[in-house]
């Protein structure tokens, strides 16, 4: 996996907000999420990362196949291959205020950057991804970045 910095994640956060902002008010397919619902989904992921950093839980021993799963998840996300969400389903109203949600997302990114600047041990569990399994900070940043790229590429589709 290629190392992704928290700053690169921040740039992707800003880009996904900009892309989704352009789609606000556009008609969506009946089963598709609105731009604000996509933000809600992304906020849930970011909140989980920030909470995982706060928990300071040890990374469990992982089976070898998780390395393959991490690679596959990254490949699928970076190439915007449509896949069903495995969690983080939107809980907000489809017509919630986009700008308010965008500001919440940017504040979470600031918290993430602040926490990352304090240092994160490489053997700390940050999130337990539903497919890629338990992830440390570097692995989490790579998957989160790929997830943002997925939504950047899928915005408006």
PDB file of C-alpha atoms in Angstrom:
ATOM      1  CA  UNK A   1       0.000   0.000   0.000  1.00  0.00           C
ATOM      2  CA  UNK A   2       1.185   3.482  -0.847  1.00  0.00           C
ATOM      3  CA  UNK A   3       1.639   5.767   2.173  1.00  0.00           C
ATOM      4  CA  UNK A   4      -1.009   8.502   2.305  1.00  0.00           C
ATOM      5  CA  UNK A   5      -0.620  11.497   4.601  1.00  0.00           C
ATOM      6  CA  UNK A   6      -3.335  13.088   6.693  1.00  0.00           C
ATOM      7  CA  UNK A   7      -2.796  16.230   4.582  1.00  0.00           C
ATOM      8  CA  UNK A   8      -3.609  14.282   1.410  1.00  0.00           C
ATOM      9  CA  UNK A   9      -6.760  13.047   3.111  1.00  0.00           C
ATOM     10  CA  UNK A  10      -7.595  16.685   3.920  1.00  0.00           C
ATOM     11  CA  UNK A  11      -7.155  17.671   0.271  1.00  0.00           C
ATOM     12  CA  UNK A  12      -9.481  14.840  -0.755  1.00  0.00           C
ATOM     13  CA  UNK A  13     -12.034  15.988   1.849  1.00  0.00           C
ATOM     14  CA  UNK A  14     -12.032  19.456   0.292  1.00  0.00           C
ATOM     15  CA  UNK A  15     -12.292  17.989  -3.207  1.00  0.00           C
ATOM     16  CA  UNK A  16     -15.205  15.686  -2.376  1.00  0.00           C
ATOM     17  CA  UNK A  17     -17.063  18.587  -0.764  1.00  0.00           C
ATOM     18  CA  UNK A  18     -16.517  20.707  -3.892  1.00  0.00           C
ATOM     19  CA  UNK A  19     -17.653  17.886  -6.207  1.00  0.00           C
ATOM     20  CA  UNK A  20     -20.740  17.111  -4.136  1.00  0.00           C
ATOM     21  CA  UNK A  21     -21.591  20.822  -3.804  1.00  0.00           C
ATOM     22  CA  UNK A  22     -21.910  20.968  -7.608  1.00  0.00           C
ATOM     23  CA  UNK A  23     -24.509  18.174  -7.439  1.00  0.00           C
ATOM     24  CA  UNK A  24     -26.760  19.768  -4.797  1.00  0.00           C
ATOM     25  CA  UNK A  25     -30.249  20.148  -6.231  1.00  0.00           C
ATOM     26  CA  UNK A  26     -29.664  17.711  -9.094  1.00  0.00           C
ATOM     27  CA  UNK A  27     -32.116  14.871  -9.485  1.00  0.00           C
ATOM     28  CA  UNK A  28     -30.864  11.573  -8.086  1.00  0.00           C
ATOM     29  CA  UNK A  29     -31.833   8.012  -8.902  1.00  0.00           C
ATOM     30  CA  UNK A  30     -34.503   6.694  -6.523  1.00  0.00           C
ATOM     31  CA  UNK A  31     -32.029   4.514  -4.591  1.00  0.00           C
ATOM     32  CA  UNK A  32     -29.068   6.944  -4.790  1.00  0.00           C
ATOM     33  CA  UNK A  33     -27.875   9.085  -1.917  1.00  0.00           C
ATOM     34  CA  UNK A  34     -28.190  12.843  -2.201  1.00  0.00           C
ATOM     35  CA  UNK A  35     -24.971  14.893  -1.892  1.00  0.00           C
ATOM     36  CA  UNK A  36     -25.714  15.683   1.750  1.00  0.00           C
ATOM     37  CA  UNK A  37     -26.389  12.013   2.516  1.00  0.00           C
ATOM     38  CA  UNK A  38     -23.009  11.166   0.983  1.00  0.00           C
ATOM     39  CA  UNK A  39     -21.434  13.773   3.273  1.00  0.00           C
ATOM     40  CA  UNK A  40     -23.227  12.194   6.233  1.00  0.00           C
ATOM     41  CA  UNK A  41     -21.767   8.816   5.256  1.00  0.00           C
ATOM     42  CA  UNK A  42     -18.248  10.296   4.948  1.00  0.00           C
ATOM     43  CA  UNK A  43     -18.620  12.106   8.264  1.00  0.00           C
ATOM     44  CA  UNK A  44     -19.511   8.826   9.961  1.00  0.00           C
ATOM     45  CA  UNK A  45     -16.312   7.264   8.612  1.00  0.00           C
ATOM     46  CA  UNK A  46     -14.193  10.241   9.724  1.00  0.00           C
ATOM     47  CA  UNK A  47     -15.834  10.254  13.158  1.00  0.00           C
ATOM     48  CA  UNK A  48     -14.986   6.569  13.514  1.00  0.00           C
ATOM     49  CA  UNK A  49     -11.338   7.299  12.691  1.00  0.00           C
ATOM     50  CA  UNK A  50     -11.130  10.134  15.223  1.00  0.00           C
ATOM     51  CA  UNK A  51     -12.769   7.971  17.893  1.00  0.00           C
ATOM     52  CA  UNK A  52     -10.416   5.097  17.068  1.00  0.00           C
ATOM     53  CA  UNK A  53      -7.430   7.381  17.544  1.00  0.00           C
ATOM     54  CA  UNK A  54      -8.793   8.472  20.895  1.00  0.00           C
ATOM     55  CA  UNK A  55      -9.356   4.886  22.092  1.00  0.00           C
ATOM     56  CA  UNK A  56      -5.654   3.942  21.847  1.00  0.00           C
ATOM     57  CA  UNK A  57      -6.436   0.249  21.508  1.00  0.00           C
ATOM     58  CA  UNK A  58      -3.730  -2.226  20.521  1.00  0.00           C
ATOM     59  CA  UNK A  59      -3.804  -3.612  16.976  1.00  0.00           C
ATOM     60  CA  UNK A  60      -4.739  -7.301  17.216  1.00  0.00           C
ATOM     61  CA  UNK A  61      -2.776 -10.057  15.518  1.00  0.00           C
ATOM     62  CA  UNK A  62      -4.080 -10.245  11.956  1.00  0.00           C
ATOM     63  CA  UNK A  63      -4.423 -13.137   9.554  1.00  0.00           C
ATOM     64  CA  UNK A  64      -2.289 -12.858   6.397  1.00  0.00           C
ATOM     65  CA  UNK A  65      -5.364 -12.659   4.150  1.00  0.00           C
ATOM     66  CA  UNK A  66      -6.171  -9.208   5.571  1.00  0.00           C
ATOM     67  CA  UNK A  67      -3.198  -7.800   3.645  1.00  0.00           C
ATOM     68  CA  UNK A  68      -4.772  -9.072   0.419  1.00  0.00           C
ATOM     69  CA  UNK A  69      -8.156  -7.685   1.435  1.00  0.00           C
ATOM     70  CA  UNK A  70      -6.632  -4.250   2.114  1.00  0.00           C
ATOM     71  CA  UNK A  71      -5.126  -4.249  -1.368  1.00  0.00           C
ATOM     72  CA  UNK A  72      -8.423  -5.275  -2.963  1.00  0.00           C
ATOM     73  CA  UNK A  73     -10.473  -2.698  -1.052  1.00  0.00           C
ATOM     74  CA  UNK A  74      -8.037   0.044  -2.075  1.00  0.00           C
ATOM     75  CA  UNK A  75      -8.106  -1.067  -5.715  1.00  0.00           C
ATOM     76  CA  UNK A  76     -11.909  -1.154  -5.835  1.00  0.00           C
ATOM     77  CA  UNK A  77     -12.266   2.242  -4.163  1.00  0.00           C
ATOM     78  CA  UNK A  78      -9.555   4.074  -6.149  1.00  0.00           C
ATOM     79  CA  UNK A  79     -11.114   2.823  -9.383  1.00  0.00           C
ATOM     80  CA  UNK A  80     -14.639   3.828  -8.266  1.00  0.00           C
ATOM     81  CA  UNK A  81     -16.026   0.369  -8.906  1.00  0.00           C
ATOM     82  CA  UNK A  82     -19.611   0.538  -7.604  1.00  0.00           C
ATOM     83  CA  UNK A  83     -20.007  -1.529  -4.465  1.00  0.00           C
ATOM     84  CA  UNK A  84     -22.722  -1.594  -1.806  1.00  0.00           C
ATOM     85  CA  UNK A  85     -21.911   0.217   1.431  1.00  0.00           C
ATOM     86  CA  UNK A  86     -20.920  -2.101   4.278  1.00  0.00           C
ATOM     87  CA  UNK A  87     -21.862   0.432   6.937  1.00  0.00           C
ATOM     88  CA  UNK A  88     -22.202   4.116   7.624  1.00  0.00           C
ATOM     89  CA  UNK A  89     -25.598   4.413   5.969  1.00  0.00           C
ATOM     90  CA  UNK A  90     -26.853   8.005   5.908  1.00  0.00           C
ATOM     91  CA  UNK A  91     -29.022   8.972   8.851  1.00  0.00           C
ATOM     92  CA  UNK A  92     -29.702  12.575   7.857  1.00  0.00           C
ATOM     93  CA  UNK A  93     -32.635  13.962   5.937  1.00  0.00           C
ATOM     94  CA  UNK A  94     -31.994  13.796   2.146  1.00  0.00           C
ATOM     95  CA  UNK A  95     -32.525  17.570   2.043  1.00  0.00           C
ATOM     96  CA  UNK A  96     -30.448  18.508   5.107  1.00  0.00           C
ATOM     97  CA  UNK A  97     -28.315  21.651   4.887  1.00  0.00           C
ATOM     98  CA  UNK A  98     -25.280  20.820   2.751  1.00  0.00           C
ATOM     99  CA  UNK A  99     -23.086  23.699   3.959  1.00  0.00           C
ATOM    100  CA  UNK A 100     -23.657  22.853   7.618  1.00  0.00           C
ATOM    101  CA  UNK A 101     -22.663  19.243   6.969  1.00  0.00           C
ATOM    102  CA  UNK A 102     -19.651  20.345   4.912  1.00  0.00           C
ATOM    103  CA  UNK A 103     -18.474  22.510   7.832  1.00  0.00           C
ATOM    104  CA  UNK A 104     -18.910  19.566  10.222  1.00  0.00           C
ATOM    105  CA  UNK A 105     -16.809  17.414   7.886  1.00  0.00           C
ATOM    106  CA  UNK A 106     -14.030  20.024   7.729  1.00  0.00           C
ATOM    107  CA  UNK A 107     -14.021  20.306  11.549  1.00  0.00           C
ATOM    108  CA  UNK A 108     -13.624  16.534  11.834  1.00  0.00           C
ATOM    109  CA  UNK A 109     -10.692  16.695   9.408  1.00  0.00           C
ATOM    110  CA  UNK A 110      -9.102  19.380  11.626  1.00  0.00           C
ATOM    111  CA  UNK A 111      -9.508  17.079  14.657  1.00  0.00           C
ATOM    112  CA  UNK A 112      -7.942  14.245  12.671  1.00  0.00           C
ATOM    113  CA  UNK A 113      -4.976  16.408  11.680  1.00  0.00           C
ATOM    114  CA  UNK A 114      -4.493  17.618  15.265  1.00  0.00           C
ATOM    115  CA  UNK A 115      -4.593  14.081  16.649  1.00  0.00           C
ATOM    116  CA  UNK A 116      -2.236  12.787  13.951  1.00  0.00           C
ATOM    117  CA  UNK A 117       0.242  15.583  14.738  1.00  0.00           C
ATOM    118  CA  UNK A 118       0.437  14.251  18.305  1.00  0.00           C
ATOM    119  CA  UNK A 119       1.750  10.965  16.903  1.00  0.00           C
ATOM    120  CA  UNK A 120       0.106   7.595  16.512  1.00  0.00           C
ATOM    121  CA  UNK A 121       1.833   4.321  17.334  1.00  0.00           C
ATOM    122  CA  UNK A 122       2.101   1.925  14.388  1.00  0.00           C
ATOM    123  CA  UNK A 123       0.679  -0.876  16.545  1.00  0.00           C
ATOM    124  CA  UNK A 124      -2.471   1.067  17.448  1.00  0.00           C
ATOM    125  CA  UNK A 125      -5.834  -0.070  16.097  1.00  0.00           C
ATOM    126  CA  UNK A 126      -7.557   2.888  14.448  1.00  0.00           C
ATOM    127  CA  UNK A 127     -10.530   1.243  12.731  1.00  0.00           C
ATOM    128  CA  UNK A 128     -11.798  -2.241  12.108  1.00  0.00           C
ATOM    129  CA  UNK A 129     -12.872  -2.058   8.467  1.00  0.00           C
ATOM    130  CA  UNK A 130     -15.779  -4.392   7.584  1.00  0.00           C
ATOM    131  CA  UNK A 131     -13.791  -5.972   4.712  1.00  0.00           C
ATOM    132  CA  UNK A 132     -10.125  -4.966   5.147  1.00  0.00           C
ATOM    133  CA  UNK A 133     -10.132  -5.849   8.850  1.00  0.00           C
ATOM    134  CA  UNK A 134      -8.208  -4.137  11.660  1.00  0.00           C
ATOM    135  CA  UNK A 135      -6.173  -1.160  10.415  1.00  0.00           C
ATOM    136  CA  UNK A 136      -3.375   0.909  11.907  1.00  0.00           C
ATOM    137  CA  UNK A 137      -3.060   4.644  11.193  1.00  0.00           C
ATOM    138  CA  UNK A 138      -1.172   4.407   7.885  1.00  0.00           C
ATOM    139  CA  UNK A 139      -3.489   1.713   6.578  1.00  0.00           C
ATOM    140  CA  UNK A 140      -6.497   3.728   7.704  1.00  0.00           C
ATOM    141  CA  UNK A 141      -5.280   6.862   5.912  1.00  0.00           C
ATOM    142  CA  UNK A 142      -4.775   4.840   2.723  1.00  0.00           C
ATOM    143  CA  UNK A 143      -8.274   3.328   2.861  1.00  0.00           C
ATOM    144  CA  UNK A 144      -9.943   6.609   3.893  1.00  0.00           C
ATOM    145  CA  UNK A 145      -8.205   8.418   1.035  1.00  0.00           C
ATOM    146  CA  UNK A 146      -9.259   5.709  -1.446  1.00  0.00           C
ATOM    147  CA  UNK A 147     -12.820   5.962  -0.079  1.00  0.00           C
ATOM    148  CA  UNK A 148     -12.829   9.725  -0.638  1.00  0.00           C
ATOM    149  CA  UNK A 149     -11.476   9.219  -4.177  1.00  0.00           C
ATOM    150  CA  UNK A 150     -14.310   6.755  -4.770  1.00  0.00           C
ATOM    151  CA  UNK A 151     -16.887   9.390  -3.788  1.00  0.00           C
ATOM    152  CA  UNK A 152     -15.105  12.120  -5.768  1.00  0.00           C
ATOM    153  CA  UNK A 153     -15.288   9.962  -8.887  1.00  0.00           C
ATOM    154  CA  UNK A 154     -18.878   8.801  -8.198  1.00  0.00           C
ATOM    155  CA  UNK A 155     -20.295  12.260  -7.348  1.00  0.00           C
ATOM    156  CA  UNK A 156     -23.404  12.910  -9.388  1.00  0.00           C
ATOM    157  CA  UNK A 157     -23.679   9.336 -10.686  1.00  0.00           C
TER     158      UNK A 157
END
